[in-house]
XYZ file of C-alpha atoms in Angstrom:
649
model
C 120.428 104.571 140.168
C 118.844 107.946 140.461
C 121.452 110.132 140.516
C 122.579 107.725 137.124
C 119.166 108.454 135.554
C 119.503 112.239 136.704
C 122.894 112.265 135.120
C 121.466 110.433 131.828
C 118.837 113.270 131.676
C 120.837 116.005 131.762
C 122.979 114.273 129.114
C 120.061 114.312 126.956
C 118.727 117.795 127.450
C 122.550 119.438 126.839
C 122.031 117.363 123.453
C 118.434 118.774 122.409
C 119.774 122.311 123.712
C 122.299 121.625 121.171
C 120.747 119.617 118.341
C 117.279 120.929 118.803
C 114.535 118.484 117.228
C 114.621 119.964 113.738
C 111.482 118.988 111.749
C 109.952 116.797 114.457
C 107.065 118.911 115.301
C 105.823 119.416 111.729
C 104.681 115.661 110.279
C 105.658 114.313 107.208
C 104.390 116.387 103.774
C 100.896 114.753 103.949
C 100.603 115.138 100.111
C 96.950 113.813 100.168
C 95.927 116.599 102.296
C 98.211 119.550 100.748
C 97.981 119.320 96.800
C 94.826 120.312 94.840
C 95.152 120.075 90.610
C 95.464 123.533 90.349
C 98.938 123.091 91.872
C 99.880 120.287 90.536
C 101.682 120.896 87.546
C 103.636 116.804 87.289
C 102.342 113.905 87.867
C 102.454 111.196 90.730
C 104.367 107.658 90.735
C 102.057 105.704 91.776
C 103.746 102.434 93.154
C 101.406 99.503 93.403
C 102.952 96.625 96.162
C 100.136 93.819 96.463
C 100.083 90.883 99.043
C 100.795 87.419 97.246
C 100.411 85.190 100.128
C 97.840 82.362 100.837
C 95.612 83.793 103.190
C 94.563 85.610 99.755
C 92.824 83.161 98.661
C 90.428 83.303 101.488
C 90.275 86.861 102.272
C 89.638 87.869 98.357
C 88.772 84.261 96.576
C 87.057 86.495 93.799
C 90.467 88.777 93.221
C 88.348 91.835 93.644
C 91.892 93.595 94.948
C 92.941 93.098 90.949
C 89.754 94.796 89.706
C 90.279 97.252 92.119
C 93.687 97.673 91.424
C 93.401 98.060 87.677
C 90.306 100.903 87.775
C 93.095 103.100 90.263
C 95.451 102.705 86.799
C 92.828 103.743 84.773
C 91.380 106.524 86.689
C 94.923 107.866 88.178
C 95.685 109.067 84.627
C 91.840 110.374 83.525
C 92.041 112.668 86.782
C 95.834 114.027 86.740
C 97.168 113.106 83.725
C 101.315 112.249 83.561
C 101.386 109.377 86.100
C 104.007 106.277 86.414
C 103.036 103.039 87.479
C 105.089 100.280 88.863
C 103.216 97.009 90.006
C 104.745 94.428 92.111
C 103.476 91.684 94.350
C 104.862 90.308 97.725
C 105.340 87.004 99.973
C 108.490 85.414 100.592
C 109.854 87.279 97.724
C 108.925 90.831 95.988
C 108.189 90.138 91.937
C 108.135 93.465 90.037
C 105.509 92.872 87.274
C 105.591 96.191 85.693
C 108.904 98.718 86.059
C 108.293 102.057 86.641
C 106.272 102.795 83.548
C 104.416 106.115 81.880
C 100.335 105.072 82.489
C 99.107 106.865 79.203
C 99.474 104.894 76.721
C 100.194 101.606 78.773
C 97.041 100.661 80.090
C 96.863 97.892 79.255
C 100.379 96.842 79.597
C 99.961 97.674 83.463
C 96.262 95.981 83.486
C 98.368 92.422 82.016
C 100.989 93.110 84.943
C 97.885 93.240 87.758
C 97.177 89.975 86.128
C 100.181 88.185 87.306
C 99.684 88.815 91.014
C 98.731 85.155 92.880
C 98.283 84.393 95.953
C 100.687 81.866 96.409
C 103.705 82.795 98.924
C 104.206 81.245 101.858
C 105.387 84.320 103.837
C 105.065 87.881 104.272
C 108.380 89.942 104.099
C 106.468 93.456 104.150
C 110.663 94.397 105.008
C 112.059 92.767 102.505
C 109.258 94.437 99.815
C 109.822 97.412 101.191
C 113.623 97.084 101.470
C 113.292 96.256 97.031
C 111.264 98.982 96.520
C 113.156 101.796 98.469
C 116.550 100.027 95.943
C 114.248 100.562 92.637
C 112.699 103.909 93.743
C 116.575 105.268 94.670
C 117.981 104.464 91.299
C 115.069 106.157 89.230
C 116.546 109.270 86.980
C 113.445 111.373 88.044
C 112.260 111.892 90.826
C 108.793 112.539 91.604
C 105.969 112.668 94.041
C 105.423 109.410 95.282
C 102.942 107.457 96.662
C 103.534 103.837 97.631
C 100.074 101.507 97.592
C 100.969 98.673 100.616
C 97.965 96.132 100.284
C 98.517 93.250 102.912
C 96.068 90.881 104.710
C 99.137 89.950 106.792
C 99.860 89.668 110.613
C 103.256 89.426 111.330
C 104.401 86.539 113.592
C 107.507 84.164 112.978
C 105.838 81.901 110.597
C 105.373 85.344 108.343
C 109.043 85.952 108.043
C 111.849 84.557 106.621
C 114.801 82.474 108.877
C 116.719 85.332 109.344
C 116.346 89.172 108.830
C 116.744 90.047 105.326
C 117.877 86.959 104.192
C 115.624 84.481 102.349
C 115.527 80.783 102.589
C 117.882 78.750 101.437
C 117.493 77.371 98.076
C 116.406 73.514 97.891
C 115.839 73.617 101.710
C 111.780 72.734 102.680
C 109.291 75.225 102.634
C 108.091 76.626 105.873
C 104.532 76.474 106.614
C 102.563 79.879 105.679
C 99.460 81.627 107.494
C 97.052 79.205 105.780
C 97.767 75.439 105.955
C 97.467 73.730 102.508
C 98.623 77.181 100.355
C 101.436 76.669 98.181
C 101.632 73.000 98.445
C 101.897 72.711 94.401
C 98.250 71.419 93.978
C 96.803 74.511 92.856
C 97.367 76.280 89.575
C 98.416 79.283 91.604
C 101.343 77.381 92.467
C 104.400 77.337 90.959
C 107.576 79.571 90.411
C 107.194 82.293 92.491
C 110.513 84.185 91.633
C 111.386 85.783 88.537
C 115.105 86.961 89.556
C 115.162 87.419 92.472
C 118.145 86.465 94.227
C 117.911 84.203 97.287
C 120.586 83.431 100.271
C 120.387 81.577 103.445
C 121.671 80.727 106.648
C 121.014 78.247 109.249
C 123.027 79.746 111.971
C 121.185 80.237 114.875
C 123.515 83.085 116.397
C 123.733 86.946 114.964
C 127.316 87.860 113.473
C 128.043 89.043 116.664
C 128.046 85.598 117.827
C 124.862 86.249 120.057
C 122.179 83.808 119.852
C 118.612 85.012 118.418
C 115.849 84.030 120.672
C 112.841 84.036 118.670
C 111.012 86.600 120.066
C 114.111 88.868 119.847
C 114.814 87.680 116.041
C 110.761 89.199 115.851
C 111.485 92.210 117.736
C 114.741 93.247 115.895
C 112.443 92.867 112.268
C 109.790 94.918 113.379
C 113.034 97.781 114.461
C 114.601 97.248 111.099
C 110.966 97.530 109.549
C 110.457 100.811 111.367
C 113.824 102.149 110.489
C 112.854 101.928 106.752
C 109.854 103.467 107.443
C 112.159 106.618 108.522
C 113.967 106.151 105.195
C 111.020 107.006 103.061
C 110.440 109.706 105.208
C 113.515 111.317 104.146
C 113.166 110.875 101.028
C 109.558 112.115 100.819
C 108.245 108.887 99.901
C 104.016 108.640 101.365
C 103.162 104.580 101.722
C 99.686 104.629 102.130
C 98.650 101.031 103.695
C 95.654 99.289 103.363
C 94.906 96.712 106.238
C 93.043 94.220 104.638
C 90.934 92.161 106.939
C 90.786 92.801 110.614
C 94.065 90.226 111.023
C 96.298 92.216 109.351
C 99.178 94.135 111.275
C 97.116 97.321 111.623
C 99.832 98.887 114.431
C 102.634 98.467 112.422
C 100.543 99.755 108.860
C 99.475 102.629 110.929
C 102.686 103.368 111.814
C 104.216 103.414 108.386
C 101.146 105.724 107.502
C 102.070 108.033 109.852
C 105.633 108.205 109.614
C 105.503 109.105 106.208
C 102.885 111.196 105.758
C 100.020 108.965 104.648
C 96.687 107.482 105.760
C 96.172 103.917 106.808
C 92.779 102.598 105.199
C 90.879 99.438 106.753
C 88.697 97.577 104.296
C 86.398 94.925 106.314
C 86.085 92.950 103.402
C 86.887 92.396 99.747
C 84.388 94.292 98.071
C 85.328 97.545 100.297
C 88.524 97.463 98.397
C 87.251 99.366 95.411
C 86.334 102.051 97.692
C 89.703 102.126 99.687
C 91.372 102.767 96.409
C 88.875 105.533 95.180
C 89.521 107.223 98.593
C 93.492 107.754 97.573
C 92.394 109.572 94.221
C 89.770 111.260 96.574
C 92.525 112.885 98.329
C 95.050 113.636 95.729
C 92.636 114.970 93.279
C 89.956 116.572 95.483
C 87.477 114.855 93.182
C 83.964 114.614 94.498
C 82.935 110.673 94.118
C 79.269 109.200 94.276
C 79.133 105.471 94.094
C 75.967 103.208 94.087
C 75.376 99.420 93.532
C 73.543 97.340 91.853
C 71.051 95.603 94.041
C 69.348 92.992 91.744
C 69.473 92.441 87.778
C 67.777 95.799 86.882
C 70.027 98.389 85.822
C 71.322 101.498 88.043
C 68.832 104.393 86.722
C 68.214 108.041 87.661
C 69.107 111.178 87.116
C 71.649 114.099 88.565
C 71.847 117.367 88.134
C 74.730 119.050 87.288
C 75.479 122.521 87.631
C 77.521 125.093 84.929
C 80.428 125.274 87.850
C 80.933 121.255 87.273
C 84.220 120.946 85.326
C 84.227 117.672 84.452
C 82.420 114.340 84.805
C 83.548 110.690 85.175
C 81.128 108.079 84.728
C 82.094 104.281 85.663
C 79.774 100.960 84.980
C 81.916 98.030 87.104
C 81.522 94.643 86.723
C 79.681 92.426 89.471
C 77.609 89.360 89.964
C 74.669 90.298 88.527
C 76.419 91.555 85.376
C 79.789 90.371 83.967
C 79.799 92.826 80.883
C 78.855 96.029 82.145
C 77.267 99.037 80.281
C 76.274 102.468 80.560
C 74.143 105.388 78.767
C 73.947 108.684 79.691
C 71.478 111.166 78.124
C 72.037 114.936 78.259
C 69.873 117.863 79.015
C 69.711 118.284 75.679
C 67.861 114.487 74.888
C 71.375 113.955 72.936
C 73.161 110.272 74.116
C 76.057 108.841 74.204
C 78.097 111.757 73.664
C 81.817 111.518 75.220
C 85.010 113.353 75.198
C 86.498 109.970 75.939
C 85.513 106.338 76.532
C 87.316 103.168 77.743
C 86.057 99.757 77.186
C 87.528 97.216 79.312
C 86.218 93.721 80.238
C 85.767 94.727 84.018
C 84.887 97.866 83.575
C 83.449 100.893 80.653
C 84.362 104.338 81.869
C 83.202 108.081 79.964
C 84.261 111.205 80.200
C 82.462 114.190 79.744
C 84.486 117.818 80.016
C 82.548 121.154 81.027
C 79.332 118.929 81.050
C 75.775 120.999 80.607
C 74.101 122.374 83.012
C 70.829 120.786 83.789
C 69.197 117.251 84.033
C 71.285 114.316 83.618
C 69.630 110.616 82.694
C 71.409 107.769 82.913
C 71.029 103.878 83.251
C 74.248 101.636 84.155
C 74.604 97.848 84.202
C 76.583 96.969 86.835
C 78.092 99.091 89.879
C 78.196 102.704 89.067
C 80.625 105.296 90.342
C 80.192 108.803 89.435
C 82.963 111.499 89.922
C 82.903 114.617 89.850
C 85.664 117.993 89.392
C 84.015 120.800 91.142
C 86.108 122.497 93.433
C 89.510 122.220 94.743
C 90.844 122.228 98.817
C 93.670 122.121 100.983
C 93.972 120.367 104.542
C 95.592 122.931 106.802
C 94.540 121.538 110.354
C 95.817 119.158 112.272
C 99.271 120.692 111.020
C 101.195 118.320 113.543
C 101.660 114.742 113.922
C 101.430 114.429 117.321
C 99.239 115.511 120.167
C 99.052 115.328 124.225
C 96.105 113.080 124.646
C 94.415 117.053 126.573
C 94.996 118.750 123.482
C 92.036 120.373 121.396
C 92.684 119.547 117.886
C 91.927 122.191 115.930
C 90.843 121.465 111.842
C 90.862 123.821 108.800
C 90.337 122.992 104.873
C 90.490 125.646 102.360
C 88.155 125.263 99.430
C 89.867 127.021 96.446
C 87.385 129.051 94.170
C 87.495 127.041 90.887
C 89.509 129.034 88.117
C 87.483 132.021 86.566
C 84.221 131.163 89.083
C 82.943 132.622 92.135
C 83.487 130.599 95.605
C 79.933 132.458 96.595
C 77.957 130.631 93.650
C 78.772 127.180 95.425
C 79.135 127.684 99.032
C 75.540 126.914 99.457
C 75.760 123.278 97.461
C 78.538 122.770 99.993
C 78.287 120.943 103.318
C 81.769 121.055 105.435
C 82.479 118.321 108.026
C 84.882 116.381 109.964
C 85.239 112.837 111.419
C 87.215 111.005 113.659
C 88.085 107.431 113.957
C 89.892 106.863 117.400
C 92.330 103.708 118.031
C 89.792 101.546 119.368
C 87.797 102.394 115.795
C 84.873 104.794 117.447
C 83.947 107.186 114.765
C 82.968 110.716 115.856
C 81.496 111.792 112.975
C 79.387 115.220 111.971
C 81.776 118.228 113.294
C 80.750 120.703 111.924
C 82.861 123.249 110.056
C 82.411 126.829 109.592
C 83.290 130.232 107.273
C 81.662 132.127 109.378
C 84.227 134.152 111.791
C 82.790 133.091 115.093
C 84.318 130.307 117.023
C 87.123 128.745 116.085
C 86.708 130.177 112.420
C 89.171 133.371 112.663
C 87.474 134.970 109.248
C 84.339 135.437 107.601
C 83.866 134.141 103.911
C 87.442 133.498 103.232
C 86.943 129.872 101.938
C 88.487 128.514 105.326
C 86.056 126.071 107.089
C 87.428 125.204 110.971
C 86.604 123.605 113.500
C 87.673 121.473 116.536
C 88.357 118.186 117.898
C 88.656 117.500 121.902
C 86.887 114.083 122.496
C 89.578 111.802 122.818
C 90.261 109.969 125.240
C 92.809 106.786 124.173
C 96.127 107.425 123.567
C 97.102 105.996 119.968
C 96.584 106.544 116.200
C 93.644 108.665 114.939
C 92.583 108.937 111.523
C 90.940 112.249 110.417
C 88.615 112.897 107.091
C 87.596 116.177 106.647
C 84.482 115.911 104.270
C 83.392 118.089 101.924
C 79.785 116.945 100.727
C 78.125 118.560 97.223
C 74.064 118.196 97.888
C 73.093 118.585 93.960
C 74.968 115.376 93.189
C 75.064 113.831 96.222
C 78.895 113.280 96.258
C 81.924 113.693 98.367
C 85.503 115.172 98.595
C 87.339 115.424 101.186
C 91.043 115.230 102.937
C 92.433 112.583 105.252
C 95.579 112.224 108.018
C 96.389 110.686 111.342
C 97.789 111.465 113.734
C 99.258 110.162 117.307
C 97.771 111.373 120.647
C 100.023 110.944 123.919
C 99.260 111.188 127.512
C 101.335 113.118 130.038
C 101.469 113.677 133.539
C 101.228 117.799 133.046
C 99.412 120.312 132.506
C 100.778 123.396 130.728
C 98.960 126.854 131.483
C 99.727 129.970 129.176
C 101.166 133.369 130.682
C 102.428 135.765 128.357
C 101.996 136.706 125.913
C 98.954 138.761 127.358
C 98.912 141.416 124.981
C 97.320 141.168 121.592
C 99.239 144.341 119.817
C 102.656 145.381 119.601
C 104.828 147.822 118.009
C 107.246 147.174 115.387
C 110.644 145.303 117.491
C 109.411 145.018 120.353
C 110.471 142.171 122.393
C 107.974 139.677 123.087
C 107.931 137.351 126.476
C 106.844 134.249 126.257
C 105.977 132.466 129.162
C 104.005 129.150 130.455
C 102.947 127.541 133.624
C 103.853 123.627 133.958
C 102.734 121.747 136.654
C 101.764 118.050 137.556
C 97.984 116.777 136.738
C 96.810 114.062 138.572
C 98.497 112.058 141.257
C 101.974 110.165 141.135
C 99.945 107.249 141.111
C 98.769 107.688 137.725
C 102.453 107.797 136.745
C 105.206 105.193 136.195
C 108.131 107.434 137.395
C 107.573 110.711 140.504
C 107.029 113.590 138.282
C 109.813 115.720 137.871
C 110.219 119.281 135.925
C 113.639 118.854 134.831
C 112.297 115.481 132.724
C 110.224 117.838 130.241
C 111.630 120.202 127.510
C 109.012 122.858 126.007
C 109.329 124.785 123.372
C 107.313 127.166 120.590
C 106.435 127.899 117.053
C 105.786 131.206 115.570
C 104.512 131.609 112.540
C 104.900 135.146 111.172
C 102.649 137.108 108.456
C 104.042 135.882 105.282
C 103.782 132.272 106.625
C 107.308 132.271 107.782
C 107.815 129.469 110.746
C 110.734 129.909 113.463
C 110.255 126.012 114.716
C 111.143 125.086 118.281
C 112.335 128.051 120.222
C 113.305 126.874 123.786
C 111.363 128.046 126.884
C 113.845 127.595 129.826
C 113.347 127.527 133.977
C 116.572 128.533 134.661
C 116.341 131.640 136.495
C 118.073 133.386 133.848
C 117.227 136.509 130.858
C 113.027 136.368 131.215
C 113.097 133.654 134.102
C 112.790 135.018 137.014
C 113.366 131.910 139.060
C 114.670 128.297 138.421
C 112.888 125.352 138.824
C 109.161 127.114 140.184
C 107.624 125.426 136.919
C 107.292 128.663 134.623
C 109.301 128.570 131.077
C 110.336 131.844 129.975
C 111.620 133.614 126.771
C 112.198 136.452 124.585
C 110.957 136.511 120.808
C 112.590 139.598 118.986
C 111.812 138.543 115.497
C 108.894 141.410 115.128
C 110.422 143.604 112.521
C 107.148 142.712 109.968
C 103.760 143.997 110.607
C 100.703 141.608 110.581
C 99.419 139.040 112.649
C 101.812 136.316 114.415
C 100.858 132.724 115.497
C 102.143 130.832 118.797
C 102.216 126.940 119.428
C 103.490 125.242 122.192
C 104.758 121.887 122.261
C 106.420 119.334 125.134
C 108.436 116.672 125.389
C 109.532 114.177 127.985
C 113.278 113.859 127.099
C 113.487 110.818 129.775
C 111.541 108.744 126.750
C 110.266 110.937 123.989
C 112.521 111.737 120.293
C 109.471 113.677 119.339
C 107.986 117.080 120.473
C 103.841 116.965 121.093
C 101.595 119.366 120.334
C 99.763 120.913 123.460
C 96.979 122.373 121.733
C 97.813 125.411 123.023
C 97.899 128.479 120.943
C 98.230 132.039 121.445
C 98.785 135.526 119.220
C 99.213 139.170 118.721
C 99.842 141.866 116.001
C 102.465 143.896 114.995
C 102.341 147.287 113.836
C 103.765 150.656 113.699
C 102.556 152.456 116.900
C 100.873 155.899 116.126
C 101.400 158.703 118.209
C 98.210 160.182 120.631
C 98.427 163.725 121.263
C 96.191 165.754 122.955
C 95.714 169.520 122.888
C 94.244 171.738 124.801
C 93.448 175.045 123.546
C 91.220 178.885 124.836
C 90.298 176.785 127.958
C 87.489 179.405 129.526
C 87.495 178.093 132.648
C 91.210 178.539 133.666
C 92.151 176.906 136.921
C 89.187 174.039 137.246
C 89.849 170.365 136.048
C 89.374 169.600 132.499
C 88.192 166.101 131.620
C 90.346 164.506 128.249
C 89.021 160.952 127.245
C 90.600 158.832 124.323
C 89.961 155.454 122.724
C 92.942 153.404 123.452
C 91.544 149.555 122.783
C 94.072 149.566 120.219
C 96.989 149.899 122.757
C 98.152 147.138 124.750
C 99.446 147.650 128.850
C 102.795 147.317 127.133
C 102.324 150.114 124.881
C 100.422 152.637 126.086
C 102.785 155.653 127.130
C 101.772 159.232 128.279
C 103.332 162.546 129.346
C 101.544 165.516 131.570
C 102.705 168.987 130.680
């Protein structure tokens, strides 16, 4: 058996050698982290997929995910204008209520589509949903950004599936009991035709097509497989499903996983009325829009002021619906003493929204019926830390927004209304919240005042999904921005120690070793296997001075070119690539090819510069005192070991 496993390993390390892991150590495009509306320059389809089982009925009696849903049409085209909507709902069966469909103009086309979603499916085919949506998003004759919406208050067991994978039931054959007893039985006006097209097969068979007999817990274990291998389909094609796990029941491993497979963010509402919020946090993140909300406590109106500055682009202003007030209202007076004046204004029956462009600077009165949400377009920013999806558990993750100076203003003006911070949720939901990030070139902050806040991350200690907000808080109006991403931190028996490169300047083609130390941590004990080298594969990233990235360059122990010696735990190789001049970045990533398809992130990170290599000559002329010692100093701290040549004549 071992020399059979020693055999299989080699097997699998010819293959990477030759098929090296090409995009695995860069995640998915997280688009809610890398696109500000300065970039943006087409709009989003926004693709709205809504649990219509049961269990709603419990875990959101009031429908507040409808309300919800509608204000995210609404607001998705006053923020970034030229979005498409498409609106379906899910159980046993996926109902499209709205095709994919231009927002402005269609409001309230889209608002009448919410309407029809019920809860009144038995099941909870999140595969087969997914599985119609992938067919409808395929066949559309432009393509554009997209962001799937994947609301579900759904575990996933056998009585949440259908009979067989991707098959439904069979027509006329008795209903099989959903998550909550009593839902669906016809007696409520929920009920009723659930499926408006779709086609329906069954079978009854109890074996596979390959004649092999499904055990249930297999039949559970192959849907969650096919699940995940759709999940790697809208990776491919781009496609961001952003999940949110509604109620603590729902499947929050598998929704995590689809977040982080294709590039979004999983978000956990406790309850119904965080929904609202969960939504607002997706147009957080594409939009960079700084959002205040408050609610109303009793049945006096929301009142106060805010002060708004002459950098403040543009504000939204939302009265919402709620039990104290079932029209709600709003009034907003100016510096100026001047109300009601609006560059736009919506009037729906859950909601009134205005907009105000280039707003004045100065005092800002208002009084709202209702729950108020204020948002605000001050500045834009870019997520360019954590860079990689997935971590060793050791690793210190290292973060870094950009804010973007707003067009035609000064960054300086509104640094100080700026607060820069991060948070992170772990998998067992701790929240480490408050890291501070910095502009100020000391730490982990490489440069003074260039609009880059960093900072780090090394508290973890569970291996599993971790969800990252980097916050951007504005003090004058008490709002918030921000970017958000997960990512996966793994544990592994080593410990990798940098080498080379110990230099930190180069001349122009000079060949570069690169070398690491890897070595066991811990004790066999701790392990489920005797640790062995020749399991792990390690490998680099260099990022050059335009921003160019050669991705997973091998380090080898073979004894061979920069190795000096196989198998004494120290990867070696050569990087040539130095022919530009500028500063180069190193990271180093593992694998254990025994188990892993992925590389990890060690945290590690190294770099140099490159540059042309000026001559030092020194010249000695009319020495007076021939025949005694002359001292000759020079400053060489811009010479490394590896550069620094001299010649006595």
């Amino acid at each position: 058996k071992t020399a059979v496993a020693a055999v299989f390993a080699f097997l699998i390390f010819c293959f990477l050698l030759t098929f090296p892991f090409s995009g695995t150590t860069h995640r998915p495009e997280n688009i809610f982290a890398q696109t500000s509306s300065q970039e943006s320059d087409t709009g989003y389809d926004f693709v709205l997929v809504i649990d219509e089982s049961g269990s709603m009925k419990n875990n959101d009696p009031q429908n507040l995910r409808i309300d919800a849903a509608k204000l995210f049409i609404y607001l998705a085209e006053i923020l970034n204008k030229g979005n498409r909507a498409l609106v379906a709902g899910f159980g046993e069966i996926t109902n499209v209520y709205a095709p994919l469909t231009d927002i402005s103009g269609n409001e309230k086309e889209l608002s009448s589509a919410i309407d029809q979603i019920k809860s009144n499916q038995d099941l909870t085919d999140m595969k087969g949903a997914l599985t119609k949506i992938k067919e409808i998003l395929d066949n559309r004759a432009e393509k554009r950004k997209t962001i799937v919406i994947f609301l579900t208050d759904g575990s996933l067991t056998l009585e949440d599936i259908p009979p067989e994978t991707g098959e439904g039931k069979t027509p006329g054959t008795e209903k099989k009991p959903g998550r909550t007893p009593g839902d669906g039985d016809g007696d409520d006006p929920d009920d009723g035709p659930v499926d408006t097209g779709a086609e329906v097969t069954g079978k009854s068979d109890s074996k596979s097509e390959s004649g092999a007999v499904k055990t249930p817990g297999g039949y559970l274990e192959q849907y969650k497989k096919e699940l995940l291998d759709l999940y790697f389909k809208y990776q491919y094609d781009g496609i961001v499903i952003t999940p949110i796990a509604f109620t603590k029941e729902s499947e929050v491993g598998l929704l995590e996983q689809m977040a982080f497979i294709t590039g979004g963010v999983c978000l956990k509402p406790e309850k119904a009325s965080d929904l609202r919020n969960s939504f607002l946090d997706i147009l957080k993140n594409i939009t960079s829009r700084f959002i205040r909300s408050e609610d109303q406590k009793n049945i006096s109106p929301v009142a106060g002021e805010i002060t708004m500055d002459d950098y403040i682009k543009e504000a939204v202003i939302i009265s919402l619906k709620n039990s104290f007030n079932e029209n709600p209202g709003l009034s907003l007076t100016d510096p100026g003493n001047k109300t009601g004046i609006y560059d736009e204004y919506i009037e729906e029956k859950i909601f009134k929204i205005a907009k105000i462009k280039e707003p004045l600077a100065g005092k800002w009165e208002y009084e709202i019926n209702g729950d108020s949400i204020f948002i605000f377009d001050i500045i834009d920013s870019l997520l360019l830390q954590p860079e990689f999806g997935l971590y060793t558990l050791d690793a210190e993750i290292p973060f870094e927004i950009k804010i973007l100076s707003p067009e035609g203003g000064d960054f300086k003006n509104i640094a100080g209304d700026l607060k820069i911070s991060a948070a992170v949720e772990d998998p067992n939901g701790k929240i480490t919240e408050n890291i501070e990030l910095v502009d100020s070139g000391t730490g982990k902050d490489s440069k003074q005042s260039d609009g880059i806040f960093s900072g780090s991350y090394s508290g973890s200690t569970i291996s599993g999904y971790h969800n990252v907000s980097l916050l951007v808080q504005h003090a004058p109006t008490q709002s918030q921005s921000g970017k958000s991403m997960s990512y996966e931190a793994i544990k592994l028996p080593v410990k990798v120690t940098l080498l080379e490169p110990s230099g930190t300047f180069y001349g122009l083609g000079k060949e570069i070793t690169i070398q690491v130390r890897v070595e066991q941590a811990g004790t066999s004990e701790t392990s489920d296997r005797p640790f062995n080298l020749a399991d792990y594969y390690i490998s680099y990233n260099i990022t050059g001075p335009q921003g160019q990235v050669s991705r997973e360059l091998a380090l080898m122990d073979n004894g061979k070119g920069p190795d000096t010696e196989a198998g004494d735990g120290i990867y070696s190789g050569i990087f040539s690539a130095t022919s530009q001049e500028g500063d180069y970045r190193i990271d180093y990533f593992i694998t254990d090819i025994t188990k892993m398809l992925e590389l990890a992130c060690t945290g590690l990170k190294s770099g140099f510069a490159v540059g042309q290599v000026p001559g030092l000559v020194i010249q000695i002329e009319n020495n007076l005192f021939a025949g005694e010692k002359t001292v000759v100093s020079a400053n060489l701290e811009d010479y490394s070991a590896a550069e620094l040549r001299y010649e006595l004549k």
